[in-house]
Coordinates of C-alpha atoms and ligand atoms in Angstrom, one line a residue:
Chain A
X1 CA 21.2 270.5 189.1
X2 CA 18.8 273.3 189.8
X3 CA 20.2 276.7 189.0
X4 CA 18.9 279.8 190.4
X5 CA 19.1 283.3 188.9
X6 CA 18.2 286.7 190.1
X7 CA 16.0 287.1 187.1
X8 CA 14.9 285.2 184.0
X9 CA 13.8 287.1 180.9
X10 CA 11.8 285.3 178.3
X11 CA 12.4 286.5 174.7
X12 CA 15.2 288.4 172.9
X13 CA 13.2 291.1 171.2
X14 CA 13.7 294.8 172.1
X15 CA 11.8 294.5 175.4
X16 CA 13.7 291.5 176.6
X17 CA 17.0 292.8 175.4
X18 CA 16.5 296.1 177.2
X19 CA 15.5 294.3 180.4
X20 CA 18.4 291.8 180.3
X21 CA 21.0 294.4 179.4
X22 CA 19.9 296.7 182.2
X23 CA 20.0 294.0 184.8
X24 CA 23.3 292.4 183.6
X25 CA 25.0 295.8 183.5
X26 CA 24.3 296.2 187.2
X27 CA 25.8 292.9 188.0
X28 CA 22.7 290.8 188.5
X29 CA 22.7 287.1 187.6
X30 CA 20.3 287.2 184.7
X31 CA 19.3 284.5 182.2
X32 CA 17.6 285.3 178.9
X33 CA 15.9 282.5 177.0
X34 CA 15.0 282.8 173.3
X35 CA 13.3 280.1 171.2
X36 CA 14.8 281.2 167.9
X37 CA 17.9 279.7 166.3
X38 CA 19.6 283.1 167.1
X39 CA 18.3 286.3 168.4
X40 CA 16.0 287.9 165.8
X41 CA 15.2 284.6 164.0
X42 CA 11.5 284.9 165.0
X43 CA 11.2 288.6 165.0
X44 CA 9.6 291.0 162.4
X45 CA 9.7 294.8 162.3
X46 CA 8.8 297.1 159.5
X47 CA 12.0 298.7 160.3
X48 CA 12.1 302.0 162.0
X49 CA 14.0 302.3 165.2
X50 CA 13.8 305.3 167.4
X51 CA 17.1 306.1 169.0
X52 CA 15.9 308.0 172.1
X53 CA 15.0 304.9 174.2
X54 CA 18.0 302.9 173.0
X55 CA 20.3 305.8 174.0
X56 CA 19.0 305.7 177.5
X57 CA 20.1 302.1 177.8
X58 CA 23.3 302.2 175.6
X59 CA 24.3 305.8 175.2
X60 CA 27.0 305.2 172.6
X61 CA 25.1 302.6 170.6
X62 CA 25.9 304.4 167.3
X63 CA 29.5 303.3 167.6
X64 CA 28.8 299.8 166.3
X65 CA 25.0 299.3 166.1
X66 CA 24.2 298.0 162.5
X67 CA 21.5 300.5 161.6
X68 CA 20.6 301.1 157.9
X69 CA 19.8 304.7 156.9
X70 CA 18.9 307.6 159.1
X71 CA 15.5 309.1 158.0
X72 CA 15.5 312.6 156.5
X73 CA 12.1 312.4 154.9
X74 CA 8.8 311.2 156.0
X75 CA 6.0 310.8 153.4
X76 CA 2.3 310.0 154.1
X77 CA 0.4 308.8 151.1
X78 CA -3.3 308.2 150.6
X79 CA -3.6 305.8 147.6
X80 CA -6.5 305.8 145.2
X81 CA -6.8 303.2 142.5
X82 CA -4.0 304.6 140.3
X83 CA -2.9 307.7 142.2
X84 CA -1.9 309.1 145.5
X85 CA -2.4 312.3 147.5
X86 CA 0.3 312.8 150.0
X87 CA 2.4 315.0 152.3
X88 CA 6.2 315.0 152.6
X89 CA 8.3 316.3 155.3
X90 CA 12.0 316.5 154.6
X91 CA 14.6 318.4 156.6
X92 CA 18.3 318.9 156.5
X93 CA 18.0 319.2 160.3
X94 CA 17.7 315.4 160.4
X95 CA 21.2 315.1 159.1
X96 CA 22.9 315.3 162.5
X97 CA 25.5 313.4 164.4
X98 CA 22.8 311.8 166.5
X99 CA 19.8 311.0 164.3
X100 CA 16.5 310.3 166.0
X101 CA 15.2 307.6 163.6
X102 CA 16.8 304.9 161.6
X103 CA 15.6 302.2 159.3
X104 CA 16.9 298.8 160.5
X105 CA 17.0 295.2 159.6
X106 CA 15.7 293.5 162.7
X107 CA 17.8 290.3 162.7
X108 CA 21.0 292.4 162.6
X109 CA 19.9 294.6 165.5
X110 CA 18.9 291.7 167.7
X111 CA 22.2 289.9 167.1
X112 CA 24.0 293.1 168.0
X113 CA 22.0 293.3 171.2
X114 CA 23.0 289.8 172.0
X115 CA 26.7 290.8 171.9
X116 CA 26.1 293.8 174.1
X117 CA 24.4 291.6 176.6
X118 CA 27.3 289.2 176.7
X119 CA 29.7 292.1 177.1
X120 CA 28.1 293.1 180.4
X121 CA 27.9 289.5 181.6
X122 CA 24.3 288.5 180.8
X123 CA 23.6 285.0 179.8
X124 CA 21.6 284.5 176.6
X125 CA 20.5 281.0 175.6
X126 CA 18.8 280.5 172.2
X127 CA 17.0 277.5 170.7
X128 CA 15.0 277.1 174.0
X129 CA 11.3 277.5 174.2
X130 CA 9.8 278.3 177.6
X131 CA 6.8 276.0 177.9
X132 CA 5.3 277.2 181.2
X133 CA 5.8 279.3 184.3
X134 CA 6.6 277.4 187.5
X135 CA 4.5 278.6 190.5
X136 CA 4.7 277.6 194.1
X137 CA 1.7 276.7 196.3
X138 CA 0.9 280.3 196.9
X139 CA 0.8 281.0 193.2
X140 CA 4.0 283.0 193.1
X141 CA 6.1 282.6 190.0
X142 CA 9.4 281.0 190.9
X143 CA 10.8 280.0 187.6
X144 CA 10.2 278.5 184.2
X145 CA 10.0 275.1 182.4
X146 CA 11.6 274.8 179.0
X147 CA 11.6 272.2 176.2
X148 CA 15.1 271.1 177.1
X149 CA 16.0 268.0 179.0
X150 CA 15.8 268.8 182.7
X151 CA 14.9 272.3 181.6
X152 CA 13.6 273.7 184.9
X153 CA 15.1 276.9 186.0
X154 CA 14.4 279.1 189.0
X155 CA 14.7 282.8 189.6
X156 CA 13.5 285.5 192.1
X157 CA 11.6 287.2 189.3
X158 CA 10.5 286.3 185.8
X159 CA 10.0 289.0 183.1
X160 CA 7.8 287.9 180.2
X161 CA 9.1 289.6 177.0
X162 CA 7.7 287.0 174.7
X163 CA 5.9 289.2 172.2
X164 CA 2.4 289.6 170.9
X165 CA 1.3 285.9 171.2
X166 CA 2.0 286.1 174.9
X167 CA 1.4 282.3 175.2
X168 CA 2.9 282.0 178.6
X169 CA 0.7 284.6 180.4
X170 CA -2.3 283.2 178.6
X171 CA -1.5 279.6 179.6
X172 CA -1.0 280.7 183.2
X173 CA -4.4 282.4 183.2
X174 CA -2.8 285.9 183.6
X175 CA -4.1 287.1 180.2
X176 CA -6.9 286.2 177.9
X177 CA -6.6 285.7 174.2
X178 CA -6.6 288.9 172.2
X179 CA -9.8 289.8 170.4
X180 CA -9.5 289.8 166.6
X181 CA -10.3 293.5 166.5
X182 CA -7.4 294.2 168.9
X183 CA -4.6 292.7 166.8
X184 CA -3.4 293.4 163.3
X185 CA -1.7 291.0 161.0
X186 CA 1.1 292.5 158.9
X187 CA 3.0 290.8 156.0
X188 CA 6.2 292.2 154.6
X189 CA 8.9 291.5 152.1
X190 CA 12.5 292.6 151.9
X191 CA 13.5 293.5 148.4
X192 CA 17.2 293.8 147.5
X193 CA 18.2 296.5 145.1
X194 CA 21.2 298.5 143.9
X195 CA 21.8 301.3 146.5
X196 CA 22.3 303.7 143.6
X197 CA 18.7 303.1 142.5
X198 CA 17.5 303.8 146.1
X199 CA 19.5 307.1 146.0
X200 CA 18.1 308.1 142.6
X201 CA 14.5 307.0 143.1
X202 CA 14.1 308.6 146.6
X203 CA 16.4 311.5 146.0
X204 CA 18.7 310.8 148.9
X205 CA 22.5 310.4 149.5
X206 CA 24.2 307.4 150.9
X207 CA 23.0 306.8 154.5
X208 CA 20.0 309.0 154.1
X209 CA 16.6 307.4 154.1
X210 CA 13.0 308.0 153.3
X211 CA 9.9 306.3 154.8
X212 CA 6.5 306.2 153.2
X213 CA 3.4 305.4 155.3
X214 CA 0.5 304.4 153.2
X215 CA -3.2 304.4 153.6
X216 CA -6.1 304.0 151.2
X217 CA -7.6 301.7 148.6
X218 CA -5.0 299.0 148.9
X219 CA -6.4 297.8 152.2
X220 CA -9.8 297.2 150.4
X221 CA -11.8 299.1 153.0
X222 CA -10.2 297.3 155.9
X223 CA -8.7 299.1 158.8
X224 CA -5.0 299.0 158.0
X225 CA -1.9 300.7 156.7
X226 CA 1.0 299.9 154.5
X227 CA 4.6 301.0 154.4
X228 CA 7.7 301.3 152.2
X229 CA 11.1 301.9 153.9
X230 CA 14.5 302.4 152.5
X231 CA 17.4 300.3 153.9
X232 CA 21.0 300.5 152.8
X233 CA 20.7 297.9 150.0
X234 CA 17.1 296.9 150.2
X235 CA 13.6 298.2 150.5
X236 CA 11.1 296.9 153.0
X237 CA 7.5 296.8 151.9
X238 CA 4.5 295.6 153.9
X239 CA 0.9 295.9 154.7
X240 CA -1.3 295.1 157.7
X241 CA -4.9 295.1 158.7
X242 CA -7.0 294.2 161.8
X243 CA -7.5 290.5 162.0
X244 CA -11.2 291.0 162.5
X245 CA -11.3 292.6 159.0
X246 CA -9.3 289.9 157.4
X247 CA -11.7 287.4 159.0
X248 CA -14.8 289.2 157.6
X249 CA -13.3 289.8 154.2
X250 CA -12.1 287.3 151.7
X251 CA -8.7 288.8 150.7
X252 CA -5.7 286.8 151.8
X253 CA -2.9 289.0 153.2
X254 CA -0.3 288.0 150.5
X255 CA -2.8 289.0 147.8
X256 CA -3.1 292.4 149.4
X257 CA 0.7 292.7 149.5
X258 CA 0.9 291.7 145.8
X259 CA -1.7 294.3 144.9
X260 CA 0.3 296.9 146.8
X261 CA 3.5 296.0 144.9
X262 CA 1.6 296.3 141.6
X263 CA 0.0 299.6 142.4
X264 CA 1.0 302.1 139.7
X265 CA 2.6 304.6 142.1
X266 CA 4.5 301.9 144.1
X267 CA 5.7 299.7 141.3
X268 CA 8.2 302.1 139.8
X269 CA 9.9 302.5 143.2
X270 CA 10.5 298.8 143.7
X271 CA 11.1 297.8 140.0
X272 CA 14.0 295.5 139.5
X273 CA 14.4 294.6 143.1
X274 CA 14.8 291.0 144.2
X275 CA 12.7 289.6 147.0
X276 CA 14.7 287.7 149.5
X277 CA 12.3 287.1 152.4
X278 CA 8.6 287.1 153.2
X279 CA 7.5 287.5 156.8
X280 CA 4.3 287.8 158.8
X281 CA 3.7 288.9 162.4
X282 CA 0.9 290.2 164.5
X283 CA 0.9 293.7 166.0
X284 CA -1.1 294.5 169.2
X285 CA -3.3 297.4 168.3
X286 CA -6.1 297.4 170.9
X287 CA -4.3 300.2 172.8
X288 CA -5.0 301.3 176.4
X289 CA -8.2 299.3 176.9
X290 CA -6.4 296.1 175.8
X291 CA -3.5 296.4 178.3
X292 CA -3.6 293.3 180.5
X293 CA -2.5 292.8 184.2
X294 CA 1.1 293.8 184.1
X295 CA 2.6 292.3 187.2
X296 CA 2.0 289.9 190.0
X297 CA 3.8 287.8 192.5
X298 CA 7.2 287.1 191.0
X299 CA 6.4 288.3 187.4
X300 CA 6.1 291.2 185.1
X301 CA 5.2 291.5 181.5
X302 CA 6.8 293.9 179.0
X303 CA 6.6 295.0 175.4
X304 CA 4.2 293.6 172.9
X305 CA 3.2 290.9 175.4
X306 CA 1.8 293.7 177.5
X307 CA 0.1 295.2 174.4
X308 CA 2.4 298.3 174.5
X309 CA 2.1 299.5 170.9
X310 CA 1.0 302.9 169.6
X311 CA -0.7 302.0 166.4
X312 CA -1.5 305.6 165.5
X313 CA 2.2 306.5 165.4
X314 CA 3.6 303.1 164.4
X315 CA 5.7 302.9 167.5
X316 CA 6.3 299.6 169.1
X317 CA 10.0 298.9 169.6
X318 CA 10.6 302.0 171.7
X319 CA 7.7 301.2 174.0
X320 CA 9.2 297.7 174.2
X321 CA 12.6 299.0 175.1
X322 CA 11.2 301.5 177.6
X323 CA 9.0 299.0 179.4
X324 CA 11.9 296.4 179.5
X325 CA 14.1 299.0 181.1
X326 CA 11.4 300.0 183.6
X327 CA 10.8 296.4 184.6
X328 CA 14.6 296.0 185.1
X329 CA 14.9 299.2 187.1
X330 CA 12.0 298.0 189.4
X331 CA 13.9 294.7 190.0
X332 CA 17.2 296.6 190.7
X333 CA 15.4 299.0 193.2
X334 CA 13.7 296.1 195.1
X335 CA 16.9 294.1 195.2
X336 CA 18.9 297.1 196.5
X337 CA 16.3 297.6 199.2
X338 CA 16.3 293.9 200.0
X339 CA 12.6 293.7 199.3
X340 CA 10.6 290.7 198.0
X341 CA 9.3 290.5 194.5
X342 CA 5.7 290.4 195.7
X343 CA 2.8 291.8 193.7
X344 CA 2.6 294.8 196.1
X345 CA 6.2 295.7 195.6
X346 CA 6.3 295.1 191.9
X347 CA 3.4 297.7 191.6
X348 CA 6.2 300.3 191.2
X349 CA 6.6 299.0 187.7
X350 CA 3.1 300.0 186.9
X351 CA 3.7 303.4 188.5
X352 CA 6.7 303.9 186.3
X353 CA 4.7 303.0 183.2
X354 CA 1.8 305.4 184.2
X355 CA 4.3 308.2 184.6
X356 CA 5.9 307.6 181.3
X357 CA 5.0 308.3 177.6
X358 CA 3.9 304.7 177.3
X359 CA 0.7 304.9 179.3
X360 CA 0.2 308.6 178.6
X361 CA 0.2 308.0 174.8
X362 CA -1.9 304.9 175.0
X363 CA -4.4 306.7 177.1
X364 CA -4.5 309.7 174.8
X365 CA -5.4 307.4 171.9
X366 CA -7.7 305.1 173.8
X367 CA -10.8 305.7 171.7
X368 CA -9.0 305.5 168.3
X369 CA -9.1 301.7 167.8
X370 CA -12.9 301.7 168.3
X371 CA -13.4 304.7 166.0
X372 CA -11.4 303.2 163.2
X373 CA -13.2 300.0 163.5
X374 CA -16.7 301.4 163.5
X375 CA -16.0 303.9 160.7
X376 CA -14.7 302.2 157.6
X377 CA -15.1 305.3 155.5
X378 CA -11.6 306.3 156.6
X379 CA -10.3 303.4 154.6
X380 CA -12.8 303.2 151.7
X381 CA -14.8 306.2 150.7
X382 CA -12.4 308.9 151.8
X383 CA -9.3 307.7 149.8
X384 CA -11.6 307.6 146.8
X385 CA -13.0 311.0 147.4
X386 CA -9.8 312.7 148.2
X387 CA -7.9 311.4 145.3
X388 CA -10.8 312.2 143.0
X389 CA -10.9 315.7 144.4
X390 CA -7.2 316.2 143.8
X391 CA -7.6 314.9 140.3
X392 CA -10.4 317.4 139.6
X393 CA -8.5 320.2 141.2
X394 CA -5.3 319.6 139.2
X395 CA -7.0 319.0 135.9
X396 CA -7.0 322.2 133.9
X397 CA -10.1 322.1 131.8
X398 CA -11.7 325.5 131.6
X399 CA -14.0 324.9 134.5
X400 CA -13.7 327.8 136.9
X401 CA -12.2 327.1 140.3
X402 CA -15.3 328.0 142.3
X403 CA -17.3 325.4 140.3
X404 CA -14.6 322.9 140.9
X405 CA -14.9 323.5 144.7
X406 CA -18.6 322.9 144.5
X407 CA -18.2 319.7 142.5
X408 CA -15.7 318.4 145.0
X409 CA -17.9 319.3 148.0
X410 CA -21.0 317.8 146.4
X411 CA -19.2 314.5 145.7
X412 CA -18.0 314.3 149.3
X413 CA -21.4 315.0 150.6
X414 CA -23.0 312.5 148.3
X415 CA -20.8 309.7 149.6
X416 CA -21.2 310.7 153.1
X417 CA -23.8 313.1 154.4
X418 CA -22.8 316.5 155.8
X419 CA -23.6 315.3 159.2
X420 CA -21.5 312.2 158.5
X421 CA -18.5 314.3 157.5
X422 CA -18.9 316.6 160.5
X423 CA -19.3 313.6 162.8
X424 CA -16.2 312.0 161.4
X425 CA -14.2 315.1 161.9
X426 CA -15.3 315.4 165.5
X427 CA -14.6 311.8 166.2
X428 CA -11.1 312.0 164.8
X429 CA -10.3 315.2 166.6
X430 CA -11.6 313.7 169.9
X431 CA -9.5 310.5 169.4
X432 CA -6.3 312.3 168.8
X433 CA -6.9 315.3 171.1
Chain B
X1 CA -5.2 279.0 142.3
X2 CA -2.7 281.5 140.9
X3 CA -2.7 283.1 144.4
X4 CA -1.5 279.8 145.9
X5 CA 1.4 279.6 143.5
X6 CA 2.5 283.1 144.5
X7 CA 2.6 282.5 148.2
X8 CA 4.6 279.4 147.6
X9 CA 7.1 281.4 145.7
X10 CA 7.3 283.8 148.6
X11 CA 7.8 281.1 151.2
X12 CA 10.4 279.5 149.0
X13 CA 12.7 282.5 149.8
X14 CA 12.5 281.8 153.5
X15 CA 14.7 279.7 155.7
X16 CA 13.0 276.9 157.7
X17 CA 14.4 274.4 160.1
X18 CA 11.8 271.7 159.8
X19 CA 11.0 269.5 162.8
X20 CA 10.1 266.4 160.8
X21 CA 6.7 264.9 161.6
X22 CA 6.2 267.2 164.6
X23 CA 3.6 269.8 163.5
X24 CA 3.3 272.5 166.1
X25 CA -0.3 273.4 165.2
X26 CA -3.1 270.9 165.0
X27 CA -6.8 271.0 164.1
X28 CA -8.6 269.5 167.0
X29 CA -11.6 268.1 165.2
X30 CA -12.1 267.8 161.4
X31 CA -15.8 267.6 162.0
X32 CA -16.0 270.9 163.7
X33 CA -14.4 272.6 160.6
X34 CA -17.3 271.2 158.5
X35 CA -19.8 273.2 160.5
X36 CA -17.7 276.4 160.3
X37 CA -19.4 278.5 157.6
X38 CA -16.5 280.9 156.9
X39 CA -13.5 278.7 157.4
X40 CA -11.6 282.0 157.7
X41 CA -8.3 280.3 158.4
X42 CA -8.2 279.3 154.7
X43 CA -7.8 282.9 153.6
X44 CA -6.4 284.6 156.7
X45 CA -3.2 282.6 157.1
X46 CA -0.4 284.5 155.5
X47 CA 1.4 281.3 154.5
X48 CA -1.7 279.5 153.1
X49 CA -1.3 276.6 155.5
X50 CA -5.0 275.9 155.6
X51 CA -7.0 274.8 152.6
X52 CA -10.5 273.6 152.1
X53 CA -10.7 269.9 151.3
X54 CA -13.2 267.7 149.4
X55 CA -14.8 266.4 152.5
X56 CA -15.9 270.0 153.3
X57 CA -13.4 270.2 156.1
X58 CA -10.0 271.9 156.4
X59 CA -6.5 270.5 155.8
X60 CA -3.5 271.9 157.6
X61 CA 0.1 271.7 156.5
X62 CA 2.4 273.6 158.8
X63 CA 5.5 273.5 156.7
X64 CA 5.4 277.1 155.6
X65 CA 4.1 278.4 158.9
X66 CA 5.4 281.9 159.9
X67 CA 4.4 281.4 163.5
X68 CA 2.3 284.6 163.5
X69 CA -0.6 283.3 165.6
X70 CA -3.3 284.6 163.3
X71 CA -5.1 281.3 162.9
X72 CA -5.3 280.9 166.7
X73 CA -6.9 284.4 167.0
X74 CA -9.2 283.8 164.1
X75 CA -10.5 280.4 165.4
X76 CA -10.7 281.4 169.1
X77 CA -14.5 281.4 169.1
X78 CA -14.6 277.9 167.8
X79 CA -11.5 276.9 169.8
X80 CA -10.6 274.2 167.2
X81 CA -6.9 274.9 166.8
X82 CA -4.3 273.6 169.2
X83 CA -1.5 276.2 168.8
X84 CA 2.0 276.0 170.0
X85 CA 5.5 277.1 169.0
X86 CA 7.8 274.6 167.4
X87 CA 10.6 273.2 169.6
X88 CA 13.3 275.7 170.4
X89 CA 15.5 276.3 167.3
X90 CA 13.0 274.9 164.8
X91 CA 10.5 276.5 162.5
X92 CA 10.9 279.8 160.6
X93 CA 14.3 281.4 160.9
X94 CA 14.2 284.9 159.6
X95 CA 17.5 286.1 158.0
X96 CA 16.3 289.7 158.0
X97 CA 12.9 289.9 159.8
Ligands
FAD501 C1 5.3 294.4 160.2 C2 5.7 295.2 161.5 C3 6.2 296.4 161.4 C4 6.6 297.1 162.5 N1 7.2 298.3 162.4 C5 7.7 299.0 163.5 C6 8.4 300.1 163.3 O1 8.7 300.6 162.2 N2 8.9 300.7 164.4 C7 8.7 300.2 165.7 O2 9.1 300.8 166.7 N3 7.9 299.1 165.9 C8 7.4 298.5 164.8 N4 6.8 297.3 164.9 C9 6.5 296.8 166.3 C10 7.7 296.1 166.9 O3 8.3 295.2 166.1 C11 7.3 295.5 168.2 O4 6.6 296.4 169.0 C12 8.5 294.9 169.0 O5 9.2 294.0 168.3 C13 8.0 294.3 170.3 O6 9.2 293.9 171.0 P1 9.0 292.7 172.0 O7 10.4 292.5 172.6 O8 8.0 293.0 173.0 O9 8.5 291.4 171.3 P2 9.2 290.6 170.0 O10 10.0 291.5 169.2 O11 8.0 289.9 169.4 O12 10.1 289.5 170.7 C14 9.6 288.4 171.4 C15 10.7 287.4 171.5 O13 10.3 286.4 172.4 C16 10.6 285.1 171.9 N5 9.7 284.2 172.5 C17 8.3 284.1 172.4 N6 7.8 283.2 173.1 C18 8.9 282.5 173.7 C19 9.0 281.4 174.5 N7 7.9 280.7 175.0 N8 10.2 281.0 174.9 C20 11.3 281.6 174.4 N9 11.3 282.7 173.6 C21 10.1 283.1 173.3 C22 10.4 285.3 170.4 O14 11.1 284.3 169.6 C23 10.9 286.7 170.2 O15 12.3 286.7 170.0 C24 6.4 296.6 163.8 C25 5.8 295.3 163.9 C26 5.5 294.6 162.7 C27 5.0 293.2 162.9
SF4_502 S1 0.6 280.7 162.8 FE1 0.2 282.2 161.1 S2 1.4 281.3 159.4 FE2 1.2 279.7 160.9 S3 -0.6 278.5 160.3 FE3 -1.3 280.1 161.8 S4 -1.9 281.8 160.5 FE4 -0.6 280.5 159.2

């Protein structure tokens, strides 16, 4: 029996869920295929979910969405060997009825999405790996082949939401393999702990959360960042660096994570917690220049598979949800107008992306990946210098403050010439301007 | 070696649905690994699936694989890894992710 759907969505991550839900809600016959045992079984997220994009798709999601804590404080820490210099932003204004950011446990959220999809009549089938795209003589994508018996399924349009590996597009020659400098590898653990301890150690009430973004010596001079997030009854800790750096170094990712957990300023925060899972996943970080072809005859690609990830702001799931929604809206518009899903007509998907924060933000930061990669001092010399400067500044030892300033400046300049410092400042400003 | 022990302890916490004797990743040529000076897969894989062997080549055991794709990206210049996902439903099954 050959079944035909209006649309097939491959993958049950945030991009595929957004696309499937949007299509099913408007009554289209949509099939979502997921290779995991259940939705979320293969997915990894550090754990911040931004509500704005989800709200556009499911306005009352807060009624039953299993979020963890809403974030009231954001810390950014630069780690030295045994210290940190950091900034905190905390505000009572984040304690609203409709918080903007939550920590989440990804598997819980993906299962919840599955229920929402079923409620609006979408069909989600798990434990099914799509092995390839089916194309007709003209090259138009007309369906997919799966690893199930007789697993050939047809549809008017196929939306690839299969994540950063994007095997399907690569196999079909629609994408090339990601360069090692365009993808990061992140490893993380979930550490269960008494919620009382979270409240005490982070100075929050029940439901309130803190996130700490971490840079510095722990990445051993590699381009990368770490994080520590508070969930309801657990902490999430992780670290990631560009794969090109892992490849040129000699430090295994799990060793880096162990060193982070042992760091004297991190250790007291996670002390006594029990590790319940260890995960690893890639993150597409090449930005604007790494975005592949996004649509063609009968197909579109969304989310991480389209390289939609804003590494500078650690945003991914919101770009995934937004692109999934836009792909679905493109399908709905064409369907309503009785138009074919040709490459020319699907170009409206790209137009929507260009007009949205997705492409605008990626474009704004397009030089950043290259700058970080070519300027390792941001991850090696600077954390050292800045923490040493802070140590000097806050040590009261009868040295006058003017001399202290001079000492600090001299040390910076010794590590990196004045021109180097100025150059770095200019590069950074240009990249984020 | 102490590093190896630790990653095994980590992987021990994970839930896997093993597809007996159907490894989803394969080294294409053991010989090609011998001529690879860095053998970066042996220290880049977050699950320590790859290890140097006595023959100067690399041994792959996919049991703890987290399906991240790193080894494929790392080895793309040599193209010596045949990388695929496990069959639907098998492999790592994150409880939390
Ligand atoms: C450690 C880490 C921390 C992160 N932290 C944050 C954060 O705090 N905030 C944030 O917004 N983003 C974060 N991200 C990024 C975010 O997780 C991703 O951007 C987002 O998950 C992308 O969604 P997606 O739907 O495109 O892909 P994915 O979530 O990767 O989903 C792809 C799905 O497709 C399925 N699939 C793949 N191939 C096939 C196939 N052939 N057949 C069937 N199914 C298939 C997979 O099993 C998976 O379920 C983080 C990522 C990592 C790795
Ligand atoms: S996919 Fe990731 S976890 Fe699996 S063998 Fe390759 S590098 Fe290791």
